[in-house]
Amino acid sequence: MNTIEKFDKHVMHSYGRYPLVMQKGEGQQCTDENGKTYIDFGSGVGVNSLGFCDEKWADAVCEQVRTVQHTSNYYYTAVQAEFAEKLCNISGYDSVFFGNSGAEANECAIKIARKYSFDKYGRNRYNIITLVNSFHGRTIATLSATGQDTFHNYFFPFLEGFVNVTANDIDDLKSKLDDTVCAVMLEYIQGEGGVNALNQDFVNAVFELCAEKDVLVIADEIQTGAGRTGKFLAGEIFGKKADITTMAKGIAGGIPIGACLTTEKCSGVLTAGTHGSTFGGNPIACAGGIAVIDRLESNGFLDSVSEKAEIYRKVLSECSEVVSVSGIGLMIGIELKTKKATDVARKAFDKGLLVLTAKTKIRLLPPLTISKEEIEDGLKILIDILEE
Ligand SMILES: *Cc1c(COP(=O)(O)O)cnc(C)c1O
């Protein structure tokens, strides 16, 4: 049996996959088992922030594998301490809980918000407002939080305690922000929902109204964080710092990790025994995370993300098939005039370019390390398909 046959026989069919068996990646390109190469405009789904197998990152990870690969969270490791310190310093937060994925980071945020409110106000202030068209993960709680009806199927009963508000509708927010609410959870740029950035006015209103009522703001920066927008956090672009920020995807450059960051206000909410994770804060993941932050902090790196984003946006906006280009930085949504995003993605794949889709848009989340030459080569393939 070949690889695809083995998959089909033994791996659950929970994904629609392209017929690509990835054999090796280097930088911003990868090769399949037949030797065909692809330019990567997706980085997994925004995970390989430093591209494939970046040398310094790989050295840091491999060295950690040969030193201590895991210990329970009953003990300390220097590498988790160092990653936590770097992550708090660059993000401006006080403390962090480590899990292994985005959904787990959001589960942690939900638990902190509810316990913060329970400790201060008692039992009946547990609702969390989330936005229509949001995406917060695939566990039962984070699916329940996700504001899209298509996700609320099959797995009944979903969790109660989530109330949806239409994104950018301040009146809707005001009408639902009552005494039962403990938090508002948002993505500054909805990723899976179609690469839609929130309006500054709406974000301002969320923070103002929440501050008045001691309602926490949770920013899900799982897709927008770790340099994707040209800042470490997208919140910096909106001039806001949420009480809780969740991260995952690109933060360790391809090793599974999730982080739930809080300000001082919430850093004492989780006490011994109230939350945990066997793998959370794994030393290998933390070593990868340190390598990512070191790179993001290196001279001019984040500015180069914004410069590359400009190239994408300029070229794409000049294409006759493109209606609009959304998102911020290297989180790019492309609205198409006549073509179907899935068809375009498939044609790009055939021609050696990996792109993503989000709803009816083409979505690009290239490695932050992509070169201007690779951007041009990849865009040439994409534009040719769009203008065909
Ligand atoms: C990907 C994503 C998640 C879920 O992360 P997993 O690691 O797949 O659990 C949650 N929120 C946002 C905004 C995401 O983009």
PDB file of C-alpha atoms in Angstrom, residues 91-298:
ATOM      1  CA  SER A  91       3.544  40.499  24.754  1.00  0.00           C
ATOM      2  CA  GLY A  92       3.382  42.724  27.836  1.00  0.00           C
ATOM      3  CA  TYR A  93       1.472  40.132  29.885  1.00  0.00           C
ATOM      4  CA  ASP A  94       2.191  38.987  33.434  1.00  0.00           C
ATOM      5  CA  SER A  95       1.649  35.268  33.389  1.00  0.00           C
ATOM      6  CA  VAL A  96       0.956  32.322  31.152  1.00  0.00           C
ATOM      7  CA  PHE A  97      -0.595  28.859  31.247  1.00  0.00           C
ATOM      8  CA  PHE A  98       0.749  26.439  28.638  1.00  0.00           C
ATOM      9  CA  GLY A  99      -1.374  23.840  26.855  1.00  0.00           C
ATOM     10  CA  ASN A 100      -0.822  22.129  23.535  1.00  0.00           C
ATOM     11  CA  SER A 101      -3.170  23.732  21.038  1.00  0.00           C
ATOM     12  CA  GLY A 102      -5.319  26.715  20.265  1.00  0.00           C
ATOM     13  CA  ALA A 103      -8.492  25.079  21.511  1.00  0.00           C
ATOM     14  CA  GLU A 104      -6.806  24.284  24.816  1.00  0.00           C
ATOM     15  CA  ALA A 105      -5.590  27.856  25.167  1.00  0.00           C
ATOM     16  CA  ASN A 106      -9.188  29.020  24.674  1.00  0.00           C
ATOM     17  CA  GLU A 107     -10.523  26.407  27.122  1.00  0.00           C
ATOM     18  CA  CYS A 108      -8.116  27.865  29.667  1.00  0.00           C
ATOM     19  CA  ALA A 109      -9.294  31.402  28.896  1.00  0.00           C
ATOM     20  CA  ILE A 110     -12.937  30.354  29.327  1.00  0.00           C
ATOM     21  CA  LYS A 111     -12.155  28.704  32.667  1.00  0.00           C
ATOM     22  CA  ILE A 112     -10.221  31.739  33.904  1.00  0.00           C
ATOM     23  CA  ALA A 113     -13.023  34.124  32.896  1.00  0.00           C
ATOM     24  CA  ARG A 114     -15.663  32.036  34.637  1.00  0.00           C
ATOM     25  CA  LYS A 115     -13.611  31.520  37.795  1.00  0.00           C
ATOM     26  CA  TYR A 116     -12.579  35.173  37.962  1.00  0.00           C
ATOM     27  CA  SER A 117     -16.255  36.066  37.942  1.00  0.00           C
ATOM     28  CA  PHE A 118     -17.270  33.244  40.303  1.00  0.00           C
ATOM     29  CA  ASP A 119     -14.637  34.263  42.866  1.00  0.00           C
ATOM     30  CA  LYS A 120     -15.810  37.883  42.797  1.00  0.00           C
ATOM     31  CA  TYR A 121     -19.517  37.756  42.009  1.00  0.00           C
ATOM     32  CA  GLY A 122     -20.736  34.201  42.633  1.00  0.00           C
ATOM     33  CA  ARG A 123     -22.472  31.660  40.441  1.00  0.00           C
ATOM     34  CA  ASN A 124     -24.733  33.356  37.926  1.00  0.00           C
ATOM     35  CA  ARG A 125     -22.350  35.529  35.970  1.00  0.00           C
ATOM     36  CA  TYR A 126     -20.943  32.987  33.536  1.00  0.00           C
ATOM     37  CA  ASN A 127     -22.012  33.996  30.029  1.00  0.00           C
ATOM     38  CA  ILE A 128     -19.340  34.753  27.475  1.00  0.00           C
ATOM     39  CA  ILE A 129     -20.168  36.902  24.478  1.00  0.00           C
ATOM     40  CA  THR A 130     -18.575  35.689  21.253  1.00  0.00           C
ATOM     41  CA  LEU A 131     -19.006  37.090  17.762  1.00  0.00           C
ATOM     42  CA  VAL A 132     -21.028  35.783  14.859  1.00  0.00           C
ATOM     43  CA  ASN A 133     -18.678  34.170  12.326  1.00  0.00           C
ATOM     44  CA  SER A 134     -15.955  33.594  14.916  1.00  0.00           C
ATOM     45  CA  PHE A 135     -13.879  30.439  15.221  1.00  0.00           C
ATOM     46  CA  HIS A 136     -12.464  29.315  18.559  1.00  0.00           C
ATOM     47  CA  GLY A 137     -11.676  25.609  18.184  1.00  0.00           C
ATOM     48  CA  ARG A 138     -13.002  22.056  17.930  1.00  0.00           C
ATOM     49  CA  THR A 139     -13.494  20.911  21.528  1.00  0.00           C
ATOM     50  CA  ILE A 140     -17.075  20.948  22.806  1.00  0.00           C
ATOM     51  CA  ALA A 141     -16.576  24.184  24.758  1.00  0.00           C
ATOM     52  CA  THR A 142     -14.743  26.014  21.987  1.00  0.00           C
ATOM     53  CA  LEU A 143     -17.239  24.757  19.367  1.00  0.00           C
ATOM     54  CA  SER A 144     -19.974  26.102  21.611  1.00  0.00           C
ATOM     55  CA  ALA A 145     -18.101  29.409  21.733  1.00  0.00           C
ATOM     56  CA  THR A 146     -17.716  29.478  17.945  1.00  0.00           C
ATOM     57  CA  GLY A 147     -20.380  31.778  16.487  1.00  0.00           C
ATOM     58  CA  GLN A 148     -21.243  29.761  13.382  1.00  0.00           C
ATOM     59  CA  ASP A 149     -24.333  27.544  13.177  1.00  0.00           C
ATOM     60  CA  THR A 150     -22.633  25.029  10.868  1.00  0.00           C
ATOM     61  CA  PHE A 151     -20.414  24.030  13.785  1.00  0.00           C
ATOM     62  CA  HIS A 152     -23.384  23.438  16.107  1.00  0.00           C
ATOM     63  CA  ASN A 153     -24.398  20.072  14.749  1.00  0.00           C
ATOM     64  CA  TYR A 154     -24.270  16.356  15.617  1.00  0.00           C
ATOM     65  CA  PHE A 155     -22.496  16.671  18.961  1.00  0.00           C
ATOM     66  CA  PHE A 156     -25.416  17.732  21.159  1.00  0.00           C
ATOM     67  CA  PRO A 157     -25.689  18.919  23.815  1.00  0.00           C
ATOM     68  CA  PHE A 158     -23.387  21.884  23.360  1.00  0.00           C
ATOM     69  CA  LEU A 159     -22.250  23.905  26.331  1.00  0.00           C
ATOM     70  CA  GLU A 160     -24.485  26.675  27.553  1.00  0.00           C
ATOM     71  CA  GLY A 161     -23.120  30.064  28.446  1.00  0.00           C
ATOM     72  CA  PHE A 162     -22.209  31.570  25.082  1.00  0.00           C
ATOM     73  CA  VAL A 163     -24.118  34.479  23.589  1.00  0.00           C
ATOM     74  CA  ASN A 164     -23.426  35.692  20.039  1.00  0.00           C
ATOM     75  CA  VAL A 165     -23.163  39.318  19.001  1.00  0.00           C
ATOM     76  CA  THR A 166     -22.867  40.485  15.384  1.00  0.00           C
ATOM     77  CA  ALA A 167     -19.313  41.689  14.743  1.00  0.00           C
ATOM     78  CA  ASN A 168     -19.065  45.499  14.502  1.00  0.00           C
ATOM     79  CA  ASP A 169     -22.633  45.991  15.798  1.00  0.00           C
ATOM     80  CA  ILE A 170     -22.235  48.129  18.920  1.00  0.00           C
ATOM     81  CA  ASP A 171     -25.992  48.230  19.631  1.00  0.00           C
ATOM     82  CA  ASP A 172     -26.207  44.449  19.555  1.00  0.00           C
ATOM     83  CA  LEU A 173     -23.258  44.315  21.962  1.00  0.00           C
ATOM     84  CA  LYS A 174     -24.873  46.829  24.312  1.00  0.00           C
ATOM     85  CA  SER A 175     -28.171  44.947  24.355  1.00  0.00           C
ATOM     86  CA  LYS A 176     -26.513  41.641  25.284  1.00  0.00           C
ATOM     87  CA  LEU A 177     -23.858  42.855  27.720  1.00  0.00           C
ATOM     88  CA  ASP A 178     -25.996  42.321  30.831  1.00  0.00           C
ATOM     89  CA  ASP A 179     -25.272  41.218  34.416  1.00  0.00           C
ATOM     90  CA  THR A 180     -24.914  37.559  33.413  1.00  0.00           C
ATOM     91  CA  VAL A 181     -21.832  38.237  31.276  1.00  0.00           C
ATOM     92  CA  CYS A 182     -18.300  37.604  32.557  1.00  0.00           C
ATOM     93  CA  ALA A 183     -16.315  38.056  29.326  1.00  0.00           C
ATOM     94  CA  VAL A 184     -16.321  39.096  25.686  1.00  0.00           C
ATOM     95  CA  MET A 185     -14.164  36.942  23.426  1.00  0.00           C
ATOM     96  CA  LEU A 186     -13.038  38.145  19.992  1.00  0.00           C
ATOM     97  CA  GLU A 187     -10.602  37.701  17.146  1.00  0.00           C
ATOM     98  CA  TYR A 188      -9.284  41.098  15.991  1.00  0.00           C
ATOM     99  CA  ILE A 189      -9.231  39.562  12.526  1.00  0.00           C
ATOM    100  CA  GLN A 190     -11.589  36.632  12.073  1.00  0.00           C
ATOM    101  CA  GLY A 191      -9.470  33.990  10.365  1.00  0.00           C
ATOM    102  CA  GLU A 192     -11.564  30.936   9.519  1.00  0.00           C
ATOM    103  CA  GLY A 193     -14.560  33.265   9.257  1.00  0.00           C
ATOM    104  CA  GLY A 194     -13.128  34.918   6.127  1.00  0.00           C
ATOM    105  CA  VAL A 195     -10.169  37.124   7.136  1.00  0.00           C
ATOM    106  CA  ASN A 196     -12.309  40.017   8.355  1.00  0.00           C
ATOM    107  CA  ALA A 197     -10.740  42.629  10.624  1.00  0.00           C
ATOM    108  CA  LEU A 198     -12.991  44.209  13.254  1.00  0.00           C
ATOM    109  CA  ASN A 199     -13.702  47.963  13.076  1.00  0.00           C
ATOM    110  CA  GLN A 200     -11.676  50.129  15.425  1.00  0.00           C
ATOM    111  CA  ASP A 201     -14.906  51.712  16.745  1.00  0.00           C
ATOM    112  CA  PHE A 202     -16.344  48.356  17.670  1.00  0.00           C
ATOM    113  CA  VAL A 203     -13.130  47.265  19.383  1.00  0.00           C
ATOM    114  CA  ASN A 204     -13.093  50.567  21.306  1.00  0.00           C
ATOM    115  CA  ALA A 205     -16.692  49.987  22.398  1.00  0.00           C
ATOM    116  CA  VAL A 206     -15.941  46.438  23.585  1.00  0.00           C
ATOM    117  CA  PHE A 207     -13.071  47.612  25.759  1.00  0.00           C
ATOM    118  CA  GLU A 208     -14.945  50.631  27.146  1.00  0.00           C
ATOM    119  CA  LEU A 209     -18.158  48.795  27.961  1.00  0.00           C
ATOM    120  CA  CYS A 210     -16.328  45.830  29.454  1.00  0.00           C
ATOM    121  CA  ALA A 211     -14.147  48.046  31.643  1.00  0.00           C
ATOM    122  CA  GLU A 212     -17.257  49.743  33.074  1.00  0.00           C
ATOM    123  CA  LYS A 213     -18.720  46.413  34.153  1.00  0.00           C
ATOM    124  CA  ASP A 214     -15.575  44.495  35.139  1.00  0.00           C
ATOM    125  CA  VAL A 215     -16.248  42.152  32.224  1.00  0.00           C
ATOM    126  CA  LEU A 216     -13.053  40.569  30.902  1.00  0.00           C
ATOM    127  CA  VAL A 217     -11.918  40.890  27.286  1.00  0.00           C
ATOM    128  CA  ILE A 218     -10.434  37.723  25.811  1.00  0.00           C
ATOM    129  CA  ALA A 219      -8.497  38.169  22.563  1.00  0.00           C
ATOM    130  CA  ASP A 220      -8.126  34.974  20.563  1.00  0.00           C
ATOM    131  CA  GLU A 221      -4.810  35.702  18.809  1.00  0.00           C
ATOM    132  CA  ILE A 222      -4.188  32.102  17.868  1.00  0.00           C
ATOM    133  CA  GLN A 223      -4.035  33.043  14.186  1.00  0.00           C
ATOM    134  CA  THR A 224      -3.254  36.774  14.395  1.00  0.00           C
ATOM    135  CA  GLY A 225      -0.454  36.552  16.984  1.00  0.00           C
ATOM    136  CA  ALA A 226       3.284  35.863  16.855  1.00  0.00           C
ATOM    137  CA  GLY A 227       4.179  38.496  14.272  1.00  0.00           C
ATOM    138  CA  ARG A 228       1.577  37.601  11.637  1.00  0.00           C
ATOM    139  CA  THR A 229       0.301  41.191  11.347  1.00  0.00           C
ATOM    140  CA  GLY A 230       3.701  42.891  11.561  1.00  0.00           C
ATOM    141  CA  LYS A 231       3.286  43.385  15.318  1.00  0.00           C
ATOM    142  CA  PHE A 232       3.748  40.672  17.915  1.00  0.00           C
ATOM    143  CA  LEU A 233       0.026  40.862  18.715  1.00  0.00           C
ATOM    144  CA  ALA A 234      -2.749  42.268  16.521  1.00  0.00           C
ATOM    145  CA  GLY A 235      -4.027  44.025  19.652  1.00  0.00           C
ATOM    146  CA  GLU A 236      -1.097  46.437  19.293  1.00  0.00           C
ATOM    147  CA  ILE A 237      -2.489  47.582  15.938  1.00  0.00           C
ATOM    148  CA  PHE A 238      -5.838  48.339  17.587  1.00  0.00           C
ATOM    149  CA  GLY A 239      -4.051  49.967  20.538  1.00  0.00           C
ATOM    150  CA  LYS A 240      -5.644  47.501  22.960  1.00  0.00           C
ATOM    151  CA  LYS A 241      -4.492  44.983  25.527  1.00  0.00           C
ATOM    152  CA  ALA A 242      -7.072  42.345  26.432  1.00  0.00           C
ATOM    153  CA  ASP A 243      -7.230  40.905  29.956  1.00  0.00           C
ATOM    154  CA  ILE A 244      -6.567  37.487  28.450  1.00  0.00           C
ATOM    155  CA  THR A 245      -4.857  36.677  25.143  1.00  0.00           C
ATOM    156  CA  THR A 246      -4.627  33.202  23.681  1.00  0.00           C
ATOM    157  CA  MET A 247      -1.919  32.060  21.281  1.00  0.00           C
ATOM    158  CA  ALA A 248      -0.925  28.853  19.504  1.00  0.00           C
ATOM    159  CA  LYS A 249      -0.336  28.182  15.761  1.00  0.00           C
ATOM    160  CA  GLY A 250       2.895  30.057  14.867  1.00  0.00           C
ATOM    161  CA  ILE A 251       4.285  30.661  18.343  1.00  0.00           C
ATOM    162  CA  ALA A 252       6.648  27.655  18.419  1.00  0.00           C
ATOM    163  CA  GLY A 253       7.334  27.426  14.671  1.00  0.00           C
ATOM    164  CA  GLY A 254       5.691  24.023  14.161  1.00  0.00           C
ATOM    165  CA  ILE A 255       5.769  22.268  17.529  1.00  0.00           C
ATOM    166  CA  PRO A 256       2.377  21.954  19.253  1.00  0.00           C
ATOM    167  CA  ILE A 257       1.866  24.478  22.043  1.00  0.00           C
ATOM    168  CA  GLY A 258      -0.900  26.752  23.249  1.00  0.00           C
ATOM    169  CA  ALA A 259      -0.520  29.716  25.578  1.00  0.00           C
ATOM    170  CA  CYS A 260      -3.102  31.561  27.629  1.00  0.00           C
ATOM    171  CA  LEU A 261      -1.658  34.907  28.706  1.00  0.00           C
ATOM    172  CA  THR A 262      -3.180  37.125  31.390  1.00  0.00           C
ATOM    173  CA  THR A 263      -2.604  40.492  32.964  1.00  0.00           C
ATOM    174  CA  GLU A 264      -1.955  40.762  36.687  1.00  0.00           C
ATOM    175  CA  LYS A 265      -5.702  41.017  37.309  1.00  0.00           C
ATOM    176  CA  CYS A 266      -6.230  37.370  36.350  1.00  0.00           C
ATOM    177  CA  SER A 267      -2.853  35.831  37.080  1.00  0.00           C
ATOM    178  CA  GLY A 268      -3.955  34.447  40.459  1.00  0.00           C
ATOM    179  CA  VAL A 269      -7.279  32.956  39.307  1.00  0.00           C
ATOM    180  CA  LEU A 270      -6.030  29.442  38.585  1.00  0.00           C
ATOM    181  CA  THR A 271      -4.843  27.971  41.868  1.00  0.00           C
ATOM    182  CA  ALA A 272      -3.169  24.577  42.409  1.00  0.00           C
ATOM    183  CA  GLY A 273      -5.433  21.781  41.219  1.00  0.00           C
ATOM    184  CA  THR A 274      -7.887  23.939  39.228  1.00  0.00           C
ATOM    185  CA  HIS A 275      -6.308  23.391  35.808  1.00  0.00           C
ATOM    186  CA  GLY A 276      -3.584  21.290  34.263  1.00  0.00           C
ATOM    187  CA  SER A 277      -2.123  19.540  31.244  1.00  0.00           C
ATOM    188  CA  THR A 278       0.193  16.536  31.030  1.00  0.00           C
ATOM    189  CA  PHE A 279       2.082  17.855  28.018  1.00  0.00           C
ATOM    190  CA  GLY A 280       1.572  21.591  28.551  1.00  0.00           C
ATOM    191  CA  GLY A 281       4.783  23.623  28.437  1.00  0.00           C
ATOM    192  CA  ASN A 282       6.681  20.718  26.943  1.00  0.00           C
ATOM    193  CA  PRO A 283      10.431  21.521  26.854  1.00  0.00           C
ATOM    194  CA  ILE A 284      10.790  20.800  23.116  1.00  0.00           C
ATOM    195  CA  ALA A 285       7.914  23.141  22.286  1.00  0.00           C
ATOM    196  CA  CYS A 286       9.338  25.801  24.590  1.00  0.00           C
ATOM    197  CA  ALA A 287      12.745  25.537  22.890  1.00  0.00           C
ATOM    198  CA  GLY A 288      11.013  26.077  19.534  1.00  0.00           C
ATOM    199  CA  GLY A 289       9.106  29.013  21.004  1.00  0.00           C
ATOM    200  CA  ILE A 290      12.273  30.696  22.240  1.00  0.00           C
ATOM    201  CA  ALA A 291      13.785  30.390  18.761  1.00  0.00           C
ATOM    202  CA  VAL A 292      10.674  31.994  17.245  1.00  0.00           C
ATOM    203  CA  ILE A 293      10.634  34.920  19.686  1.00  0.00           C
ATOM    204  CA  ASP A 294      14.370  35.499  19.265  1.00  0.00           C
ATOM    205  CA  ARG A 295      13.793  35.806  15.512  1.00  0.00           C
ATOM    206  CA  LEU A 296      10.788  38.096  15.847  1.00  0.00           C
ATOM    207  CA  GLU A 297      12.873  40.326  18.133  1.00  0.00           C
ATOM    208  CA  SER A 298      15.829  40.415  15.750  1.00  0.00           C
TER     209      SER A 298
END
